[in-house]
CSV table of N, CA, C and O in Angstrom, one decimal:
chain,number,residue,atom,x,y,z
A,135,UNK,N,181.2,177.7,-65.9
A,135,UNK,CA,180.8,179.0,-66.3
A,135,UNK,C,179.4,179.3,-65.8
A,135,UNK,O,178.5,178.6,-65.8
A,136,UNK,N,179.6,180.9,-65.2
A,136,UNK,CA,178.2,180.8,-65.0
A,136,UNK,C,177.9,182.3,-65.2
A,136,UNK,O,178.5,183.2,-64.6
A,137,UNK,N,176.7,182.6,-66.1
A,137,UNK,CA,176.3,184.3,-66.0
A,137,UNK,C,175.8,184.7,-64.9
A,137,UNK,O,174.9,184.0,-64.4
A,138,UNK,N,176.3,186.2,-64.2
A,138,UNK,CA,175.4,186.1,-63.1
A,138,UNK,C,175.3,188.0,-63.7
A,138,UNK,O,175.8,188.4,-64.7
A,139,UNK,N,174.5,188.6,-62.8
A,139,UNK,CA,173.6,190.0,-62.7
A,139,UNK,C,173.9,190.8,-62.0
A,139,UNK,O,173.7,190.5,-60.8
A,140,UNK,N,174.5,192.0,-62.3
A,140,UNK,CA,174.3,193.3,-61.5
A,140,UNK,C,173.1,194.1,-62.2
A,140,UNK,O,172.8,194.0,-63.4
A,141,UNK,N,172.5,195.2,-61.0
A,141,UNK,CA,171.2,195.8,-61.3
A,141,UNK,C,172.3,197.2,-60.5
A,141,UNK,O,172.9,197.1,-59.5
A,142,UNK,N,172.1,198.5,-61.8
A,142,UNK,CA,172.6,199.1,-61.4
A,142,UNK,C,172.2,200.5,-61.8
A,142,UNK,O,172.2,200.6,-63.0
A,143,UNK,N,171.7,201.8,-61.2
A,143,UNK,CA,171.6,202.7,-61.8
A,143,UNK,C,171.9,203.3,-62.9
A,143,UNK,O,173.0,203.8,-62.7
A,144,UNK,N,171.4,203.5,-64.2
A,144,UNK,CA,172.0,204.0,-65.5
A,144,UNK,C,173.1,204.9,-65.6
A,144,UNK,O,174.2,204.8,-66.1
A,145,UNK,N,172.4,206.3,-64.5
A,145,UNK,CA,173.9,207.2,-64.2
A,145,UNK,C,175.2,206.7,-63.7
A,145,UNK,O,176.2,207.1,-64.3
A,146,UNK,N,175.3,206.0,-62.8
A,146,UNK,CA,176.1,205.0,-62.1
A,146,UNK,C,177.4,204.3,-63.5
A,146,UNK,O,178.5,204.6,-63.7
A,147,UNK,N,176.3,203.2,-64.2
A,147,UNK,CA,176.8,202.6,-65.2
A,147,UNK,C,178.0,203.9,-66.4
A,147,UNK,O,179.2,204.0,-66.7
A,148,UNK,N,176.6,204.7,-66.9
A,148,UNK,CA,177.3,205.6,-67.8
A,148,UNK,C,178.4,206.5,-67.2
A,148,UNK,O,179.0,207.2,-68.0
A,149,UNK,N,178.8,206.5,-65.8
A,149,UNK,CA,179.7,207.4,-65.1
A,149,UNK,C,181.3,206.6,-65.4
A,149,UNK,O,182.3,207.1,-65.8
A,150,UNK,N,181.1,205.1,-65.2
A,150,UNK,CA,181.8,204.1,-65.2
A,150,UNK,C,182.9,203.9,-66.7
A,150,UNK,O,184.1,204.0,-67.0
A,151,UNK,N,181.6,203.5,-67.4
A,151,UNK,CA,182.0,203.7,-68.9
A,151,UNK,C,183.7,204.8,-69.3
A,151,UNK,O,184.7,204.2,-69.6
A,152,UNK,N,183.6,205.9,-69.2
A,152,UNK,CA,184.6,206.5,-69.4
A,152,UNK,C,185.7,206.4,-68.6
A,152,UNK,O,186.8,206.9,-69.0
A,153,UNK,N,185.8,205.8,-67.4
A,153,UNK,CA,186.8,205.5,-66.6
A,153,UNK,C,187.0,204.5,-66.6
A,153,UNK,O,188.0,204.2,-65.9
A,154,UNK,N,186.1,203.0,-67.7
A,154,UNK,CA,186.5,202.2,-67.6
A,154,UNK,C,186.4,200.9,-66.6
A,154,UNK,O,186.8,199.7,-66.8
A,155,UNK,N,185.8,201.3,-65.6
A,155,UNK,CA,186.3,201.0,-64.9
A,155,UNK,C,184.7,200.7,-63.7
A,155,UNK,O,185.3,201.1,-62.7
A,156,UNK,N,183.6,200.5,-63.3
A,156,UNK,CA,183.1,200.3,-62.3
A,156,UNK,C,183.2,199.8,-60.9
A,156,UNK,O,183.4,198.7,-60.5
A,157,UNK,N,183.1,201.1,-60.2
A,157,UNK,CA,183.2,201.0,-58.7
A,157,UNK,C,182.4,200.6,-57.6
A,157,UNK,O,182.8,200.4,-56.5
A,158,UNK,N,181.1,200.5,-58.0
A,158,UNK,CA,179.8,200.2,-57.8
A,158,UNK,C,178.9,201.2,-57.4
A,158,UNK,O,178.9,202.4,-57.5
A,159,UNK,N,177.9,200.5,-56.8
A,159,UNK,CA,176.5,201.2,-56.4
A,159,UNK,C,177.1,201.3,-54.0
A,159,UNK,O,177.9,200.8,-53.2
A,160,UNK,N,176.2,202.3,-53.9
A,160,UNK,CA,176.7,202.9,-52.5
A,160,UNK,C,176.7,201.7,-51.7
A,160,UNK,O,177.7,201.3,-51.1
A,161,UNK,N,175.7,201.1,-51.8
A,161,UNK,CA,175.9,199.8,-50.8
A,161,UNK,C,177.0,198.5,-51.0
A,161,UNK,O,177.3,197.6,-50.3
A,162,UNK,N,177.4,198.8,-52.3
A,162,UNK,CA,179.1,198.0,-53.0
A,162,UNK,C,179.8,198.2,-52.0
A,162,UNK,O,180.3,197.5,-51.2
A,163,UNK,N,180.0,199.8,-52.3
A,163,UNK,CA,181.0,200.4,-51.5
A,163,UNK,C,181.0,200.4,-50.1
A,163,UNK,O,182.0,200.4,-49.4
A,164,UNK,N,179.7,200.4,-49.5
A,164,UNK,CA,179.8,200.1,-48.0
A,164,UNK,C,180.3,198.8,-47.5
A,164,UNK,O,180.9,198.6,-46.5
A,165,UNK,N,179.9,197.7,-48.5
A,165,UNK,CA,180.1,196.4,-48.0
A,165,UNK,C,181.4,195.7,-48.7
A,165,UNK,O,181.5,194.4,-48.7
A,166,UNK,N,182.2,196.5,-49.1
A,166,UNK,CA,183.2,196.3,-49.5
A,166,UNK,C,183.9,195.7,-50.6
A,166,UNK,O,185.1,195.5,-50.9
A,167,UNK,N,182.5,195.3,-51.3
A,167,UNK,CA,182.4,194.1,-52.4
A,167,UNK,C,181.7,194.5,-53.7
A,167,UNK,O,181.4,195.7,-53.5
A,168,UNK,N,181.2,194.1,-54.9
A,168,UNK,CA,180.1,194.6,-55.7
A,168,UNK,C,179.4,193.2,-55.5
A,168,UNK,O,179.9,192.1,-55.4
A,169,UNK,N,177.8,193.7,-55.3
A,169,UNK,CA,177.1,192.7,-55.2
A,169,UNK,C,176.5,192.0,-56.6
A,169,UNK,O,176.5,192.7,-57.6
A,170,UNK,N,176.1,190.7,-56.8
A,170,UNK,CA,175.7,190.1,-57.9
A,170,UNK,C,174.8,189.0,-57.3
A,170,UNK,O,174.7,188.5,-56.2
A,171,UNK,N,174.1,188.7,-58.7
A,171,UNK,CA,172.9,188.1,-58.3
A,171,UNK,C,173.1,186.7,-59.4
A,171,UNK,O,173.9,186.9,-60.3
A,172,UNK,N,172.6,185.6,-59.3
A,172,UNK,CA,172.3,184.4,-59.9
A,172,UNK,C,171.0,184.7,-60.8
A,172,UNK,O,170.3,185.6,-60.4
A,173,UNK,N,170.7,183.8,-62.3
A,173,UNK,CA,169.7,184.3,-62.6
A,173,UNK,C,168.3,183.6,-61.5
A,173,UNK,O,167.1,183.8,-61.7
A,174,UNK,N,168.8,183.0,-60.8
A,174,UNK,CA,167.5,182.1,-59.9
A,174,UNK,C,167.2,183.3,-58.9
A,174,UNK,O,166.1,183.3,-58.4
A,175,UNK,N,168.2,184.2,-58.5
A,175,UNK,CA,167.6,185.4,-57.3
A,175,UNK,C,167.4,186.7,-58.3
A,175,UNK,O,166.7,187.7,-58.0
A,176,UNK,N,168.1,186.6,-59.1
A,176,UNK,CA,168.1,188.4,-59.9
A,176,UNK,C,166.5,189.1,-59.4
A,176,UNK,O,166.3,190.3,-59.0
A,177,UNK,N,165.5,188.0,-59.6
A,177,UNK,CA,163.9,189.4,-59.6
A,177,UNK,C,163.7,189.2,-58.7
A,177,UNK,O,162.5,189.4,-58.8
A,178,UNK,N,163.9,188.9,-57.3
A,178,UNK,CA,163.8,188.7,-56.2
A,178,UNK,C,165.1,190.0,-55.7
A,178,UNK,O,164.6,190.8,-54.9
A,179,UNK,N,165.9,190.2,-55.8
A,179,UNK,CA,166.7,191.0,-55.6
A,179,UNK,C,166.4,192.4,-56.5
A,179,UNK,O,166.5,193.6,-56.0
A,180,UNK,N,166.2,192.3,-57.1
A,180,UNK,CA,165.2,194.1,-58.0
A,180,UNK,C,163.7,194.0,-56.9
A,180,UNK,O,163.7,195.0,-56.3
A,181,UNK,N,163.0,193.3,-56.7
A,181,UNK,CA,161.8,193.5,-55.8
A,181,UNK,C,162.1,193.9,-54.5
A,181,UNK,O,161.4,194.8,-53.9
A,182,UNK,N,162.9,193.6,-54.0
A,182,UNK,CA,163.5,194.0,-52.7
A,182,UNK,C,164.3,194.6,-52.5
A,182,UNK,O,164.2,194.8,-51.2
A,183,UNK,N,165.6,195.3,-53.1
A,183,UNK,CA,166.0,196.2,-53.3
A,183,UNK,C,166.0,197.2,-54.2
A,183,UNK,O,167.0,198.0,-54.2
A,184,UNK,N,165.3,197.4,-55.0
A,184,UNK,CA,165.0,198.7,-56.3
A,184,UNK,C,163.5,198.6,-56.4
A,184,UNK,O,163.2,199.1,-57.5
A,185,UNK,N,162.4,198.1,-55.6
A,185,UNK,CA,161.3,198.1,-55.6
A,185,UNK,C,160.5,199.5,-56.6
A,185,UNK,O,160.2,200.5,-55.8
A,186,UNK,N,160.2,199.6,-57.5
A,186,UNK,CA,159.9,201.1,-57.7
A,186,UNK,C,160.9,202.0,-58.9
A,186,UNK,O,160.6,202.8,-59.8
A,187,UNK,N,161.8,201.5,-58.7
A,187,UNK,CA,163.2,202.3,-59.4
A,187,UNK,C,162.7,201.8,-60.7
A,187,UNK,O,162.3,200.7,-61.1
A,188,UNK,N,163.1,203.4,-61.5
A,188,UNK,CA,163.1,203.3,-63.3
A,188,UNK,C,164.5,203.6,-63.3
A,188,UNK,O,165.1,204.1,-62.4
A,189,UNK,N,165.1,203.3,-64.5
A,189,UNK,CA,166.3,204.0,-65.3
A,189,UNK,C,167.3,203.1,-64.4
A,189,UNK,O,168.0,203.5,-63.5
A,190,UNK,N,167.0,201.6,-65.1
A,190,UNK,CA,168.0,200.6,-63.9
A,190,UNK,C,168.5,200.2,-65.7
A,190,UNK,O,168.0,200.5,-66.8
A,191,UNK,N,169.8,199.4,-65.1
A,191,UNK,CA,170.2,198.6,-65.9
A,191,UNK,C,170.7,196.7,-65.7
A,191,UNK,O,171.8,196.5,-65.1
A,192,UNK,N,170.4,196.1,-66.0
A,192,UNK,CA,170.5,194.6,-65.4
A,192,UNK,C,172.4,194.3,-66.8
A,192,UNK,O,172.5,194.3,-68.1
A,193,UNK,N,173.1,194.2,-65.8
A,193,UNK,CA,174.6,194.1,-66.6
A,193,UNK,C,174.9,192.5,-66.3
A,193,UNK,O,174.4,192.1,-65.2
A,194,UNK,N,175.6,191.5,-67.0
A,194,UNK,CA,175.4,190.3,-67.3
A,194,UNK,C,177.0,189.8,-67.1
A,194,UNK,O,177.6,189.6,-68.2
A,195,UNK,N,177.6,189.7,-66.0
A,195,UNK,CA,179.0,188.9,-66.3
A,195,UNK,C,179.6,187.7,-66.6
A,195,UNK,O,178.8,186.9,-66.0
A,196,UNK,N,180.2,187.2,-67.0
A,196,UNK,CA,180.5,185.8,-66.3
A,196,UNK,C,181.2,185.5,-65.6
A,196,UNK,O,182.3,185.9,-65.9
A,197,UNK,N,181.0,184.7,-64.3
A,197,UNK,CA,182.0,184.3,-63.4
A,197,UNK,C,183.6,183.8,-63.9
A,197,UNK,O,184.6,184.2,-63.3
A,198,UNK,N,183.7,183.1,-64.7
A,198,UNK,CA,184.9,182.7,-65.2
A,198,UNK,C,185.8,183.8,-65.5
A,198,UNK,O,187.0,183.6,-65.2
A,199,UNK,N,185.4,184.9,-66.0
A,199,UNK,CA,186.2,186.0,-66.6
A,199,UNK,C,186.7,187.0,-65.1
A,199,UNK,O,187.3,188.1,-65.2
A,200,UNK,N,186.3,186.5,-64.0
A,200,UNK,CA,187.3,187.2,-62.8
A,200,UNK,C,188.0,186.1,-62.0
A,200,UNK,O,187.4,185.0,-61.9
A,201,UNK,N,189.0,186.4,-61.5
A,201,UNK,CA,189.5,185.1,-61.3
A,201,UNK,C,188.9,185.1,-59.7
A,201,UNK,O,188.5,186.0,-58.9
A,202,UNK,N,189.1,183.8,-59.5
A,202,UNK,CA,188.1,182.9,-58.6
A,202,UNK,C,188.2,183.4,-56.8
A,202,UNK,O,187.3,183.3,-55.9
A,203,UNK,N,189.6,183.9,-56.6
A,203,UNK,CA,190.0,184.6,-55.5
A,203,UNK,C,189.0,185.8,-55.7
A,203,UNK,O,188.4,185.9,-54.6
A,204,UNK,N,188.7,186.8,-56.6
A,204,UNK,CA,187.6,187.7,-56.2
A,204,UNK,C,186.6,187.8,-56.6
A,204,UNK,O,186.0,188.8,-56.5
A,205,UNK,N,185.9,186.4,-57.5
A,205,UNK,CA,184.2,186.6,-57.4
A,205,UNK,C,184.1,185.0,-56.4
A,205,UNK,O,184.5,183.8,-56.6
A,206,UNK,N,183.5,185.6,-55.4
A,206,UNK,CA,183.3,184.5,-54.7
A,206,UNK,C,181.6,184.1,-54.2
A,206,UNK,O,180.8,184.9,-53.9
A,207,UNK,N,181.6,183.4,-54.3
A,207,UNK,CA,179.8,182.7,-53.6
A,207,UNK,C,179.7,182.9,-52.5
A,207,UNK,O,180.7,182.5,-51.9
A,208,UNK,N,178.9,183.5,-51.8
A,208,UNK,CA,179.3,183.8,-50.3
A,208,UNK,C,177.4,183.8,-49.9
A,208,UNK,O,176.5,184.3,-50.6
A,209,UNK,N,177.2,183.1,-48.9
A,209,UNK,CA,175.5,182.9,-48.5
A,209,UNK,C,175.0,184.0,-47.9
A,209,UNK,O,175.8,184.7,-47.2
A,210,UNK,N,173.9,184.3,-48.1
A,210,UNK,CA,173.0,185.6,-47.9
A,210,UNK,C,171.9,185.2,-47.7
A,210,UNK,O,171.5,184.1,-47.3
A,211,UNK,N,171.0,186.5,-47.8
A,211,UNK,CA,169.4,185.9,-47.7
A,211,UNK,C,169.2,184.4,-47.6
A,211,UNK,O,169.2,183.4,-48.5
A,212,UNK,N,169.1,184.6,-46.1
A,212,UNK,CA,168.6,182.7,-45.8
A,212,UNK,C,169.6,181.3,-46.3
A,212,UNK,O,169.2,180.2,-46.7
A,213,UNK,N,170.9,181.7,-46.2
A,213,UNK,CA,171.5,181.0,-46.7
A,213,UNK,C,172.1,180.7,-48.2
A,213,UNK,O,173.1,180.2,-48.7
A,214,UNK,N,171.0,181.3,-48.8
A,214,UNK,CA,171.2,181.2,-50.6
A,214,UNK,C,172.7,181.8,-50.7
A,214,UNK,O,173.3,182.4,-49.8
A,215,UNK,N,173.0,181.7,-51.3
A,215,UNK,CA,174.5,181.8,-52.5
A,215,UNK,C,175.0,182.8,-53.2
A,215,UNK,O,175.2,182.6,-54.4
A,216,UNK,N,175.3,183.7,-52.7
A,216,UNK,CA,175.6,185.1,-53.9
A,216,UNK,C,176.5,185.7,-54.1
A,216,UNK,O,177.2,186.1,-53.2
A,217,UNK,N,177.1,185.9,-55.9
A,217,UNK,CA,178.3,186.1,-56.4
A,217,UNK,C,178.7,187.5,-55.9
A,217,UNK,O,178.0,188.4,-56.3
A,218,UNK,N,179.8,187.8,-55.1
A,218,UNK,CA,179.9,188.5,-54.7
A,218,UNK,C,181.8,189.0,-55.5
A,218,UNK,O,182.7,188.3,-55.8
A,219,UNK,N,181.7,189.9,-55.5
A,219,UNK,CA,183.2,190.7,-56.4
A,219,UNK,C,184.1,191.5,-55.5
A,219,UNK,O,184.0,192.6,-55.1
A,220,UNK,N,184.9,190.8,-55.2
A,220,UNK,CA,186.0,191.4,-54.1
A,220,UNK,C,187.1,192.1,-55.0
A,220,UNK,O,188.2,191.9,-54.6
A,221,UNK,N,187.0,192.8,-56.3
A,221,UNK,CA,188.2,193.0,-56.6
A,221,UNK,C,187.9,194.1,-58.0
A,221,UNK,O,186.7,194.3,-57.9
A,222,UNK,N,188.2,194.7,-59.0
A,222,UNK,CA,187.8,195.6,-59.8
A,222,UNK,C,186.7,195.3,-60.5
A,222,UNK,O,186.4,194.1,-60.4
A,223,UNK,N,185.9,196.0,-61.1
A,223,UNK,CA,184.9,195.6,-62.2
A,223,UNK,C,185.3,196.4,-63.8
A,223,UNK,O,184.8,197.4,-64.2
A,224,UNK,N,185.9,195.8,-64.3
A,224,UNK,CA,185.6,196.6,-65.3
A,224,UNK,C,184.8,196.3,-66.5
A,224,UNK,O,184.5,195.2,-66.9
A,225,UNK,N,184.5,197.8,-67.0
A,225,UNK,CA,183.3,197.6,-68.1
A,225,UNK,C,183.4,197.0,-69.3
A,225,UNK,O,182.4,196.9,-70.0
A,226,UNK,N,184.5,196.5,-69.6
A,226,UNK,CA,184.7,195.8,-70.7
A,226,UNK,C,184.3,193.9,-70.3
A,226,UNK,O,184.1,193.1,-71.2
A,227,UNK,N,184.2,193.8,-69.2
A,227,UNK,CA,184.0,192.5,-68.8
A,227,UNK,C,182.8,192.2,-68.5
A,227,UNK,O,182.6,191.1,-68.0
A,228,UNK,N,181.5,193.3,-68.9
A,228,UNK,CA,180.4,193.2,-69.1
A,228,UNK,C,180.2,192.0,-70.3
A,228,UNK,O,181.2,191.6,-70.9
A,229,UNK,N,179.0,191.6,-70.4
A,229,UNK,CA,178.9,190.7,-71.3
A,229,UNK,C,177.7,191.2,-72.5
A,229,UNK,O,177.8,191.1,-73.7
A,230,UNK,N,176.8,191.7,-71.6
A,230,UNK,CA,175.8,192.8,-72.4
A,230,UNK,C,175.2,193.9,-71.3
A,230,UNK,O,175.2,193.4,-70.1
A,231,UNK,N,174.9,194.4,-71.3
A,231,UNK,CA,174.0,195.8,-70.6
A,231,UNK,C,172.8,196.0,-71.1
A,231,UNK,O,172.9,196.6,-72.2
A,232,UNK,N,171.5,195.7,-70.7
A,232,UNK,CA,170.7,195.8,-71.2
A,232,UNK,C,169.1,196.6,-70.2
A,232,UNK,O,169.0,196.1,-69.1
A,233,UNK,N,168.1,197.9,-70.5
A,233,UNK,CA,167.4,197.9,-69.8
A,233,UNK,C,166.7,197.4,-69.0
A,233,UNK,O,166.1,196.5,-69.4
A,234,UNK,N,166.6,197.9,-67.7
A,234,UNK,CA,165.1,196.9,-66.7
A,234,UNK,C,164.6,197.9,-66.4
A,234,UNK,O,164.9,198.6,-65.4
A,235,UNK,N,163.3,198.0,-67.4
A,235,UNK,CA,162.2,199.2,-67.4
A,235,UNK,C,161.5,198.1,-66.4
A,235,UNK,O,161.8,197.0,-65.9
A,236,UNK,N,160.1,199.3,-66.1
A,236,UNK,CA,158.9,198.5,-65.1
A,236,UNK,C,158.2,198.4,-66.2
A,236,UNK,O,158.6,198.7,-67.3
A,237,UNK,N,157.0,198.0,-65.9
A,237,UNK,CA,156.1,197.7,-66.3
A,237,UNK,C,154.7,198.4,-65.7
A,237,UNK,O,154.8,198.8,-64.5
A,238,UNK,N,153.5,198.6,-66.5
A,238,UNK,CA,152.6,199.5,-65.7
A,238,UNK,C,152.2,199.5,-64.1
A,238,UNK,O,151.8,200.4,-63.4
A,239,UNK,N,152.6,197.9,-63.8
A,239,UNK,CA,152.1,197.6,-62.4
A,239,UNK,C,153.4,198.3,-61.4
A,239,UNK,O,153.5,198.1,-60.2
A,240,UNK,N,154.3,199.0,-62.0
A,240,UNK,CA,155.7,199.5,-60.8
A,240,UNK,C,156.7,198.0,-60.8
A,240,UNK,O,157.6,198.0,-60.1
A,241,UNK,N,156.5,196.9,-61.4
A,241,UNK,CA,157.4,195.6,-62.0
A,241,UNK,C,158.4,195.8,-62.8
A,241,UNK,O,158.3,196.7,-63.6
A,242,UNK,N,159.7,195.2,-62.8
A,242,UNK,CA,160.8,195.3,-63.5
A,242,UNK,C,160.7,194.3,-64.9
A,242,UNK,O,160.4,193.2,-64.7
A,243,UNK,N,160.9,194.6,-65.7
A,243,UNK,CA,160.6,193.7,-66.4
A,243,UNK,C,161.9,193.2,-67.4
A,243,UNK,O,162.6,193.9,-68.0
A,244,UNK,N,162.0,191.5,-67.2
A,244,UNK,CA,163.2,191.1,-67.4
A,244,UNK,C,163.7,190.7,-68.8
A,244,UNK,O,163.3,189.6,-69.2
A,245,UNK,N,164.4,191.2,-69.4
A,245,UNK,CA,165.0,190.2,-70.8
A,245,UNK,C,165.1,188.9,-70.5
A,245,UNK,O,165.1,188.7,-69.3
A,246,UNK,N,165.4,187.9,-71.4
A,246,UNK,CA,165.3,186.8,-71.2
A,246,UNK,C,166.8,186.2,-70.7
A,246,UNK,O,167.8,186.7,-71.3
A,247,UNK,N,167.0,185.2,-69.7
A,247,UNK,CA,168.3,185.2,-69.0
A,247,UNK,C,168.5,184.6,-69.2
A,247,UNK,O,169.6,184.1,-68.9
């Protein structure tokens, strides 16, 4: 078992909610997949891609709960390891949703993972 992280625009998420159903964020959809993060890359992945961004939300799945054909580990940045979702998301398979405000410095600031 393992928890892993999507960071995703609030409007995005709440759009999802009533359909049930999450499609992802633009660059999901370009790359064909929903991207996810490990808690060991999650703030490294908000720093480099949402650098700046308010009104995120950090969503918590667990890998076990998709089956193994579509959340797959696939290497990225420099080789690292990232759970990648070849197949629906739905919102019920969330585990918690919780905010990732900044902090005064323009920082995301993380609940405890």
């Amino acid at each position: 078992m393992s928890l892993v992280f999507k960071i995703a625009p609030t409007a995005l998420w709440q759009e999802a909610e009533p359909a049930g159903v999450f499609a992802g964020a633009p660059i999901d959809l370009a790359d064909g997949y929903i991207h996810f993060s490990s808690a060991g890359t999650v703030r490294e992945t908000a720093a480099l891609h949402f650098a700046g961004q308010a009104d995120l939300l950090l969503i918590a799945v667990e890998t076990d709960d998709f089956p193994a054909s579509e959340m797959k580990w696939e290497a990225s940045r420099g080789g690292t390891l990232f759970p990648h979702l070849y197949g629906k998301f739905p919102v019920s398979k969330a585990r918690w949703v919780k905010p990732l405000p900044l902090d005064a410095d323009g920082n995301h600031v993380f609940p405890e993972l």
